[in-house]
mmCIF file of C-alpha atoms in Angstrom:
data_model
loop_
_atom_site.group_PDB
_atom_site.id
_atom_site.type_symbol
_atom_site.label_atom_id
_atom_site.label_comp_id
_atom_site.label_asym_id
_atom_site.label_seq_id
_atom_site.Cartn_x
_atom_site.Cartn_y
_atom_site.Cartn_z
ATOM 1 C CA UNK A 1177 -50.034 10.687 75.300
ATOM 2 C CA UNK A 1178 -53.656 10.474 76.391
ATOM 3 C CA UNK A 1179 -54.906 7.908 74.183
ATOM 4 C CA UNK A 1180 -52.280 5.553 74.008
ATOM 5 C CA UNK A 1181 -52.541 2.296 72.975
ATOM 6 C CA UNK A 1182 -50.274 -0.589 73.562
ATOM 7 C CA UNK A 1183 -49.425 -2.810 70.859
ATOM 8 C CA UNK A 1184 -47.052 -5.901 70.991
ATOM 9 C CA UNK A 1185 -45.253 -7.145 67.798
ATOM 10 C CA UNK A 1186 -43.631 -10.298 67.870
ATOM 11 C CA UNK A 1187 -40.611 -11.002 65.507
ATOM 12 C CA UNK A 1188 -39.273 -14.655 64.621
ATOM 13 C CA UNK A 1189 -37.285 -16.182 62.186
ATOM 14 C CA UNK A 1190 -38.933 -17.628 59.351
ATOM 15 C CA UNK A 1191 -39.327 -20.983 59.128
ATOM 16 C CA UNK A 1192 -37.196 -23.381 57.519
ATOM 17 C CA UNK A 1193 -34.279 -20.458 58.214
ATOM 18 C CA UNK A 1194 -31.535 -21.808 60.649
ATOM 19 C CA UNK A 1195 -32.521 -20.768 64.334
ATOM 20 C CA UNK A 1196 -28.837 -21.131 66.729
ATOM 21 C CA UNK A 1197 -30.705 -19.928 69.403
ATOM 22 C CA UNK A 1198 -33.545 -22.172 69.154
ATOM 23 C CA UNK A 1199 -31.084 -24.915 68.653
ATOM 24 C CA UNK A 1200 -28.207 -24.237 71.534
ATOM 25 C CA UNK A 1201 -31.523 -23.820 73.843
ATOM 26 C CA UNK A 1202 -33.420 -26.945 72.342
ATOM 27 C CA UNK A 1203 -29.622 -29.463 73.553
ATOM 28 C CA UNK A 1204 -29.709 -26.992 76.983
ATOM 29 C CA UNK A 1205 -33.113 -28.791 78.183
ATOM 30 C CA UNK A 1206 -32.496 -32.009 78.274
ATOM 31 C CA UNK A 1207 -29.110 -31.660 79.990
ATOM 32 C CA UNK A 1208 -31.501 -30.313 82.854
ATOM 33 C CA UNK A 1209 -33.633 -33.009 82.759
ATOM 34 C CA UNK A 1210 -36.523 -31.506 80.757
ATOM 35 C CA UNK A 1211 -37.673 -33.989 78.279
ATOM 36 C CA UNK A 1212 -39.957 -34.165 75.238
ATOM 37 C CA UNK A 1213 -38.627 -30.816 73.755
ATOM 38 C CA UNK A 1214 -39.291 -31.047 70.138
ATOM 39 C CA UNK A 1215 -38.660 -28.052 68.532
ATOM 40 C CA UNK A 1216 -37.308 -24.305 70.195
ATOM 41 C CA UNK A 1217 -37.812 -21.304 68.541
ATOM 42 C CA UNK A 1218 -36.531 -17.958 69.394
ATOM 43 C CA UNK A 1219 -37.881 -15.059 68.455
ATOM 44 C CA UNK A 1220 -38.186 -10.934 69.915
ATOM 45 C CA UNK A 1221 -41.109 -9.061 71.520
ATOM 46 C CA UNK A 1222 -41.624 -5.659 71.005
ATOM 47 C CA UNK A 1223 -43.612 -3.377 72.997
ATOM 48 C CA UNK A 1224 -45.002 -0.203 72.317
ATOM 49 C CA UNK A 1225 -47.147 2.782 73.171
ATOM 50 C CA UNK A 1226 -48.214 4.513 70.373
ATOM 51 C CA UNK A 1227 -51.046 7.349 69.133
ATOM 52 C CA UNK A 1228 -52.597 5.119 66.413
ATOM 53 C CA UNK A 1229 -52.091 1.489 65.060
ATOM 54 C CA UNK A 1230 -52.126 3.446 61.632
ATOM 55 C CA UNK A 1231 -48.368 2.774 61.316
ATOM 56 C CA UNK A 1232 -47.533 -0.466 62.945
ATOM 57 C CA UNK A 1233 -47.345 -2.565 59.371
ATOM 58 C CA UNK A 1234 -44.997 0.095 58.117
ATOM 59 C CA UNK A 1235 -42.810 -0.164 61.285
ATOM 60 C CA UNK A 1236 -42.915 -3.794 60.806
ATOM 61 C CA UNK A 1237 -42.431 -3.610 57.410
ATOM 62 C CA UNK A 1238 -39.089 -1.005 57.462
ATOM 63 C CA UNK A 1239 -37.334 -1.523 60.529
ATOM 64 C CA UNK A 1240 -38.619 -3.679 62.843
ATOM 65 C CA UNK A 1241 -38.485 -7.340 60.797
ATOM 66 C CA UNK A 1242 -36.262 -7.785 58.231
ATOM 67 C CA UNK A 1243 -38.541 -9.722 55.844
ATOM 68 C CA UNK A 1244 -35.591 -11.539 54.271
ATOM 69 C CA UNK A 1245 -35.170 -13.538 57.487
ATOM 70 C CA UNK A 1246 -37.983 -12.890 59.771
ATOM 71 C CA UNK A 1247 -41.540 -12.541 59.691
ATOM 72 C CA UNK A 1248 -44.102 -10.688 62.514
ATOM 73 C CA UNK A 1249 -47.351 -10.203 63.043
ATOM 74 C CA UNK A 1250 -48.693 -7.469 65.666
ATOM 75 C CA UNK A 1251 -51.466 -6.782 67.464
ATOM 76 C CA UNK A 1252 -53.304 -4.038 70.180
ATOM 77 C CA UNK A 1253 -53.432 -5.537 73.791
ATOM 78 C CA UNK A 1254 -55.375 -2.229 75.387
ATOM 79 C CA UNK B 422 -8.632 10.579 44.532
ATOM 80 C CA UNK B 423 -10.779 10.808 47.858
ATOM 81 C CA UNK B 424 -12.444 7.805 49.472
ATOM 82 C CA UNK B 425 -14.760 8.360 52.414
ATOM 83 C CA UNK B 426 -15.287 5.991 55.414
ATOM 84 C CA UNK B 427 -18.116 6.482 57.072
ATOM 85 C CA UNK B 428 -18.431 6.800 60.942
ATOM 86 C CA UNK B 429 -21.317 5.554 62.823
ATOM 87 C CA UNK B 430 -21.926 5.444 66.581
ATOM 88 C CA UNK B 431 -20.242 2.327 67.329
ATOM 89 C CA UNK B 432 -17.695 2.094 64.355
ATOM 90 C CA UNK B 433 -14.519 0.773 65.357
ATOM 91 C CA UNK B 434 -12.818 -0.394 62.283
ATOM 92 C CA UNK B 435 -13.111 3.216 60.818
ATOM 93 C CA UNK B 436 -9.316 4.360 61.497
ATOM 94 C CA UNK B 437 -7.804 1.157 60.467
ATOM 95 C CA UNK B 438 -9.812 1.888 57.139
ATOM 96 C CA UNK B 439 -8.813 5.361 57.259
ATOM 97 C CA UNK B 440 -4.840 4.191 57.692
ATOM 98 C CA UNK B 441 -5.563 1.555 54.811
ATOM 99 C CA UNK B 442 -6.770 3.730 52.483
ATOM 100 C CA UNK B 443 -3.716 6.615 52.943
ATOM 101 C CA UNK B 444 -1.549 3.419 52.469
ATOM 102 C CA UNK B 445 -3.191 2.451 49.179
ATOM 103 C CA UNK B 446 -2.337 6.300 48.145
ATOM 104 C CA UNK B 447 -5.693 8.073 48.369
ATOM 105 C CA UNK B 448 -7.005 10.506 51.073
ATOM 106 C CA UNK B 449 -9.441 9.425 53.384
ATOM 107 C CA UNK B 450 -12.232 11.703 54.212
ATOM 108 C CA UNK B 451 -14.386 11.197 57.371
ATOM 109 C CA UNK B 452 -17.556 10.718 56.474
ATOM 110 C CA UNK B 453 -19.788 11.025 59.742
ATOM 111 C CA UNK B 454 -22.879 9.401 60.060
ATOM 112 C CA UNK B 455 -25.086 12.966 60.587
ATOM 113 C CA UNK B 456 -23.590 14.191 57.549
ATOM 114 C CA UNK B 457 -26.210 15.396 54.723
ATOM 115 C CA UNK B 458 -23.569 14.885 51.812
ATOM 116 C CA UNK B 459 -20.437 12.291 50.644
ATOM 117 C CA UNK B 460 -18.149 15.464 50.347
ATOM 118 C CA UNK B 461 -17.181 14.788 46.717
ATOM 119 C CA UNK B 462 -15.374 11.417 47.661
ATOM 120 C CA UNK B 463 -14.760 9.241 44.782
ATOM 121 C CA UNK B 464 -15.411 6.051 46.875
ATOM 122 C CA UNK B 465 -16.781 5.030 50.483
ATOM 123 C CA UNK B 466 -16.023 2.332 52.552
ATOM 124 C CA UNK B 467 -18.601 1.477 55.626
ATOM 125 C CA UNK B 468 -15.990 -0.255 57.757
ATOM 126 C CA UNK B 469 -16.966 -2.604 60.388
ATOM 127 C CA UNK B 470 -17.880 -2.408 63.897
ATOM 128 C CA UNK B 471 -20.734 -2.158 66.014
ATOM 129 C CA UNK B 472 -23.050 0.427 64.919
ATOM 130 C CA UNK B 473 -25.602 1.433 67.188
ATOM 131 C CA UNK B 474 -24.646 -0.916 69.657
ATOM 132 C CA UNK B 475 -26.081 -4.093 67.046
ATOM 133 C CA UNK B 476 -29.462 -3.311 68.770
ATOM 134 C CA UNK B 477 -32.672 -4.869 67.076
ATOM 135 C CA UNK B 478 -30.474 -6.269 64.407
ATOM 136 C CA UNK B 479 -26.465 -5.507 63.314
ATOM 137 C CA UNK B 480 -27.043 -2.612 60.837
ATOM 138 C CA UNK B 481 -30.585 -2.129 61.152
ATOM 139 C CA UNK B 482 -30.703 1.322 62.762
ATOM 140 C CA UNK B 483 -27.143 2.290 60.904
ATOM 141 C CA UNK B 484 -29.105 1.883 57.784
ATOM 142 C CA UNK B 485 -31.317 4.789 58.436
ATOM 143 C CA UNK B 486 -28.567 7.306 59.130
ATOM 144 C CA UNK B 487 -28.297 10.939 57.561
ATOM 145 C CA UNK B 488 -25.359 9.918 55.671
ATOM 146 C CA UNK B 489 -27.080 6.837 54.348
ATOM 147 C CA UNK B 490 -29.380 8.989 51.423
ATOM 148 C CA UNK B 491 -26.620 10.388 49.923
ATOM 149 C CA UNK B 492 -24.322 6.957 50.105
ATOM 150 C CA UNK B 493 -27.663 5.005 48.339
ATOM 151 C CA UNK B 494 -27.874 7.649 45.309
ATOM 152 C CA UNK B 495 -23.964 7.448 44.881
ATOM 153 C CA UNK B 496 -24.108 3.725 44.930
ATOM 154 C CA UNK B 497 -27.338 3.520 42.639
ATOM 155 C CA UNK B 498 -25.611 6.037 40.379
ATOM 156 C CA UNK B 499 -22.321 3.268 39.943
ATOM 157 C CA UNK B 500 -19.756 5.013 42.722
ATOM 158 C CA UNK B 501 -17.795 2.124 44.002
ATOM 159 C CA UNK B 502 -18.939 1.252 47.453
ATOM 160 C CA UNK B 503 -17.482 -1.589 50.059
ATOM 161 C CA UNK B 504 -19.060 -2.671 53.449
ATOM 162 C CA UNK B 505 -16.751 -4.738 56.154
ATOM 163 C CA UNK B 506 -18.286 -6.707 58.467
ATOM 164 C CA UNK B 507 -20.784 -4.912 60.182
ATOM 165 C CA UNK B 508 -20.396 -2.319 57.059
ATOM 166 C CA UNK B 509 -21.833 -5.572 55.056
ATOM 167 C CA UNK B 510 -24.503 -5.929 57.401
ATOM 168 C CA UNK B 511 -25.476 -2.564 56.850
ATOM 169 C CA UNK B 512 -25.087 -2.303 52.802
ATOM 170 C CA UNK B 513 -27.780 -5.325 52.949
ATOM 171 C CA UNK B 514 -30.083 -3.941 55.407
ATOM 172 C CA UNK B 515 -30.194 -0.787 52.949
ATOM 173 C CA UNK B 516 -30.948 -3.304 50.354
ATOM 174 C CA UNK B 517 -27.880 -2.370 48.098
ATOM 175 C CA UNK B 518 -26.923 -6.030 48.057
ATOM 176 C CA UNK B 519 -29.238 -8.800 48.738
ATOM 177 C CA UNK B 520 -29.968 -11.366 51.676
ATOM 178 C CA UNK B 521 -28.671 -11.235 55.041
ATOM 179 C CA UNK B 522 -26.340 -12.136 57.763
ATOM 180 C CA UNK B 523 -27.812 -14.203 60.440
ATOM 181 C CA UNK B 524 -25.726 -15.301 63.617
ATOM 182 C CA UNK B 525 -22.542 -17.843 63.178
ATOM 183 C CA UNK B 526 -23.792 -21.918 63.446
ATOM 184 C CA UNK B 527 -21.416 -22.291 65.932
ATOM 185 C CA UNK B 528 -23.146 -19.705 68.335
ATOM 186 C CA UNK B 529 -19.567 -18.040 69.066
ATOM 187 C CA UNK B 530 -18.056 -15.219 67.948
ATOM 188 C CA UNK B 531 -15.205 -15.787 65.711
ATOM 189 C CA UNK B 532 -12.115 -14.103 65.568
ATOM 190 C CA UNK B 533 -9.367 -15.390 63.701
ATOM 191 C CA UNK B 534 -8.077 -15.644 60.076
ATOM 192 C CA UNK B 535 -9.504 -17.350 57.475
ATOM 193 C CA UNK B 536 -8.070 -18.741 54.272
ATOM 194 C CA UNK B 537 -10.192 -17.329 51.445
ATOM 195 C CA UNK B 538 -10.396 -17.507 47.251
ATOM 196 C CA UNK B 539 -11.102 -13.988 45.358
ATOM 197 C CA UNK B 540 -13.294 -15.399 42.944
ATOM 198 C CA UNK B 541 -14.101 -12.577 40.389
ATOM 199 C CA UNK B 542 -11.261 -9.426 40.121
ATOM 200 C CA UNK B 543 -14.211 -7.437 37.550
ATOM 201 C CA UNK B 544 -15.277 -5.598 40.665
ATOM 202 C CA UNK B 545 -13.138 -1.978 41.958
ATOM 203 C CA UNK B 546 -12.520 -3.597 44.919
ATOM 204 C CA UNK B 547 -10.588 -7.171 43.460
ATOM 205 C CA UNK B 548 -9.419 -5.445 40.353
ATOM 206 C CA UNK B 549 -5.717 -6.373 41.293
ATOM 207 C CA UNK B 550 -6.193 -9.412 42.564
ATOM 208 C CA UNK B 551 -6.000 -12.773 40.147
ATOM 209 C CA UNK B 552 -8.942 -14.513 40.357
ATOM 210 C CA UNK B 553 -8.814 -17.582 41.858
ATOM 211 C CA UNK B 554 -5.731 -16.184 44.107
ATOM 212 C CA UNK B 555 -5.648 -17.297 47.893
ATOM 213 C CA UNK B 556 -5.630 -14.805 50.209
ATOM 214 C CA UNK B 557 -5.780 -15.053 54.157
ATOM 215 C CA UNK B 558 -8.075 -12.192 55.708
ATOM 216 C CA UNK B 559 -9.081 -12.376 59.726
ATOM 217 C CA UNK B 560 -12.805 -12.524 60.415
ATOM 218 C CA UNK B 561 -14.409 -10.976 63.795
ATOM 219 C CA UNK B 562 -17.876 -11.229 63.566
ATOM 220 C CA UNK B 563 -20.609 -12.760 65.664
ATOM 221 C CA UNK B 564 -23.320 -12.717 63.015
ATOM 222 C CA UNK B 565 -21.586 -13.696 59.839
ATOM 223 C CA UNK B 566 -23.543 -16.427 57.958
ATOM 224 C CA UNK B 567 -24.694 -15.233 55.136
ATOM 225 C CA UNK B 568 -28.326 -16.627 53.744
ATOM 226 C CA UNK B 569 -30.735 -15.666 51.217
ATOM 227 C CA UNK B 570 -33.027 -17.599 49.189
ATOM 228 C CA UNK B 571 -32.259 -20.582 47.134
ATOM 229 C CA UNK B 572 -33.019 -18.263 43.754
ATOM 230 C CA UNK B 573 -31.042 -15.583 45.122
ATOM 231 C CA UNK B 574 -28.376 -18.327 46.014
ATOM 232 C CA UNK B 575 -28.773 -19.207 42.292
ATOM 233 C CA UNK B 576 -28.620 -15.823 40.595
ATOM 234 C CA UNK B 577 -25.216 -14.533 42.529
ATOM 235 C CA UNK B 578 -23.626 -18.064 41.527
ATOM 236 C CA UNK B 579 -25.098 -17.689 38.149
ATOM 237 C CA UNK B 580 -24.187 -14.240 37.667
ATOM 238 C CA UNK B 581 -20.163 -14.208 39.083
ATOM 239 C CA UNK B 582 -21.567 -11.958 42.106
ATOM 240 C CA UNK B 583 -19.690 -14.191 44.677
ATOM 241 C CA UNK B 584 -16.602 -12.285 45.281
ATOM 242 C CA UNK B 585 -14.865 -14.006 47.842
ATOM 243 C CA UNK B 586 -15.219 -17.377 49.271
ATOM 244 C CA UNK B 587 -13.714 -19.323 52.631
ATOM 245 C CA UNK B 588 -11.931 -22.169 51.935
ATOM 246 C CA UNK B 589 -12.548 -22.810 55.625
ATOM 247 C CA UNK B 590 -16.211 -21.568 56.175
ATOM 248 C CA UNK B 591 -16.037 -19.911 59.546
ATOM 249 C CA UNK B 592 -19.801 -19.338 60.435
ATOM 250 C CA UNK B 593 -21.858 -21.771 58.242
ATOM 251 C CA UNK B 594 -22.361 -18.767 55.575
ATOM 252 C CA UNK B 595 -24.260 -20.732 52.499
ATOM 253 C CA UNK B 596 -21.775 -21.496 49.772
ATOM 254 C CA UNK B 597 -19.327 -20.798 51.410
ATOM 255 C CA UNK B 598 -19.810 -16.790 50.885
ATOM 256 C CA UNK B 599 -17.353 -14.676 52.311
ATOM 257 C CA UNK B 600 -18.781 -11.833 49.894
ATOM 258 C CA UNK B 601 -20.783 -10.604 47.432
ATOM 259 C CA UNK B 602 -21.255 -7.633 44.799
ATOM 260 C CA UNK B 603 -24.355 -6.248 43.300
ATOM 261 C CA UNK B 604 -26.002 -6.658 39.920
ATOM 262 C CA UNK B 605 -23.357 -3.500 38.716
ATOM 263 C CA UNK B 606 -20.534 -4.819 40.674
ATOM 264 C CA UNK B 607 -19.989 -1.429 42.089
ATOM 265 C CA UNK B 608 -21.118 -2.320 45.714
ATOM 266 C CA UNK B 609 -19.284 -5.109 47.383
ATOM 267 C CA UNK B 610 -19.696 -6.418 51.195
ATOM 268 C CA UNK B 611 -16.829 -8.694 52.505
ATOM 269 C CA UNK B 612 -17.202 -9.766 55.963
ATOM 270 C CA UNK B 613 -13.377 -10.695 56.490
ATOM 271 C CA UNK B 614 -11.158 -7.287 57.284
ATOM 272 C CA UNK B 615 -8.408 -6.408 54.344
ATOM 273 C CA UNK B 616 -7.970 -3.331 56.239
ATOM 274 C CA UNK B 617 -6.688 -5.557 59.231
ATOM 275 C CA UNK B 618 -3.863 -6.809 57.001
ATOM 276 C CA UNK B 619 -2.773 -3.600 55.237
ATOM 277 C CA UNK B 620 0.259 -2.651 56.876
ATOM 278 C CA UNK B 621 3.275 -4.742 56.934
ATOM 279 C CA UNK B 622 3.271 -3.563 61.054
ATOM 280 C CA UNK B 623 0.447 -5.796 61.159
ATOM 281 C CA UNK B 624 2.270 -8.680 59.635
ATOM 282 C CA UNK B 625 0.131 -8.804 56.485
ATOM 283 C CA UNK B 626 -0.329 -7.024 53.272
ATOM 284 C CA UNK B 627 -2.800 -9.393 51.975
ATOM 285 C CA UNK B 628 -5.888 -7.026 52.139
ATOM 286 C CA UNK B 629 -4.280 -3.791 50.676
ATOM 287 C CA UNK B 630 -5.455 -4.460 47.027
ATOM 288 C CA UNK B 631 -8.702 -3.928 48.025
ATOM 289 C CA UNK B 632 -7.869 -0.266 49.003
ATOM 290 C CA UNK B 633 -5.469 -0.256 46.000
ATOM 291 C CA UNK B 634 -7.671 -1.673 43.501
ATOM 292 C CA UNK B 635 -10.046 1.292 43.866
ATOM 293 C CA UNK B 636 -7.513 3.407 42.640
ATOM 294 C CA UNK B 637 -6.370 1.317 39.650
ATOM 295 C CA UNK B 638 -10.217 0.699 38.398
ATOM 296 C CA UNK B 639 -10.630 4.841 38.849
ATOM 297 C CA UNK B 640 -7.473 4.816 36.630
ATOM 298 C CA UNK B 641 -5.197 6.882 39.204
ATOM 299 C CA UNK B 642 -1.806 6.442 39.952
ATOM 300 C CA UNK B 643 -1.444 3.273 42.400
#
């Protein structure tokens, strides 16, 4: 692909949805001595190359979220 | 009558639902996940495993498998479907039931048995069951808490399209939801494993009325 560009979608769970990950990492800082941690959210990056952005809401949309539990937003980076 | 169990890269509940399903007196038909068509089976189980490795999320990519059109139009069209476990996950990525499974409170995998109720038998998969009957079915899942929206929450309750309960909620599931149906009752997802307790070998019979009740709701010989 000569005219790639990259774009980076991030993926996270929605708020208000329970978050174990956020949670088992949010009682794993203090126990190292970090302090002040209010809240820990965990979420996924994806990155891609791709032709054209033309598609990246559809992507989002069918496979890459599942809206029920997560929302995403996405943009280019180069 | 002919029930199909599909096979996905990473299945590995597909034989014990094969070996259930010969038990309960039907034929089970391999139905692999490439496959354009269902093969004229009168039923389909999506049996639990690992599809696709659980990358991006369990079922996600399973969802979009060959065999997957076909199964969506039989289900639509009122052919009595079940998902296990990871064949739940999948039924409700494809949308055929609602909500989803997000990972267990505890942040462990479970595996063990649970106690559970069958709350409605008007489904193909409960039909011989009596409802409110206790049955004990083992669990194995790492992402089995089901969630969906308070009105969703609502309408199932509502409607009778909570199946199955725990009595001992394993994973934090909402309601304590073991499993669900859709709005026709022909599609059920359970995330417990009947086909684990099917054979007497296994020291269990519990879960072979699932299998069995397929049969008796299609009106063939048990």
């Amino acid at each position: 692909m000569t005219n790639a560009m990259k774009v980076r979608v991030l993926v996270r769970p929605k708020r208000g949805i329970l978050d174990p990950q956020g949670e088992a990492v949010k009682r794993a800082l203090p126990a190292l001595g970090f302090s002040g941690v209010e809240t820990v959210h965990i979420g996924r990056l994806i990155e891609m190359e791709v032709e054209s952005a033309d598609e990246v809401e559809g992507m989002c949309r069918r496979l890459l979220a599942n809206p029920t539990t997560e929302e995403y937003e996405w943009e280019v980076v180069s | 009558m002919r029930i199909g169990v599909t096979v996905f890269p990473g299945s590995n509940c597909d034989r014990d639902a094969m070996h259930a399903v010969e038990r309960a007196g039907a034929t089970p038909v391999e139905l692999w996940h490439a496959d354009p068509e269902l093969k004229g089976v009168d039923a389909v189980v999506v049996p639990g495993g690992f599809s696709y490795g659980d990358y991006l999320r369990p079922g996600a990519i399973a969802r979009f498998a060959k065999v997957m059109g076909p199964l969506e139009e039989f289900a639509k069209s009122g052919g009595p479907v079940l998902g296990v476990c990871n064949g739940f996950q999948v039924l409700l990525e494809a949308h055929l039931l609602p909500g989803a499974l997000l990972r267990n409170t505890g942040m462990r995998f479970v595996s063990r048995r649970a106690r559970t109720r069958v709350e409605k038998a008007d489904t193909p998969w409960t039909a011989l069951y009596g409802e409110g009957e206790e049955i004990t079915l083992p669990v194995a899942h790492n992402e089995g808490n089901y969630y969906a929206d308070e009105g969703t929450i609502r309408e199932l309750e509502e409607e009778g399209r909570i199946v199955l309960r725990y009595l001992d909620n394993p994973n934090g599931s909402a309601n304590d939801i073991a499993g669900i149906c859709n709005e026709a009752r022909n599609v059920v997802g359970l995330m417990p494993h009947p086909e684990r307790v099917s054979d007497p070998a296994l020291g269990s019979e519990e879960g072979l009325r699932v299998f069995e009740s397929v049969l008796a709701a299609a009106g063939a010989k048990v």
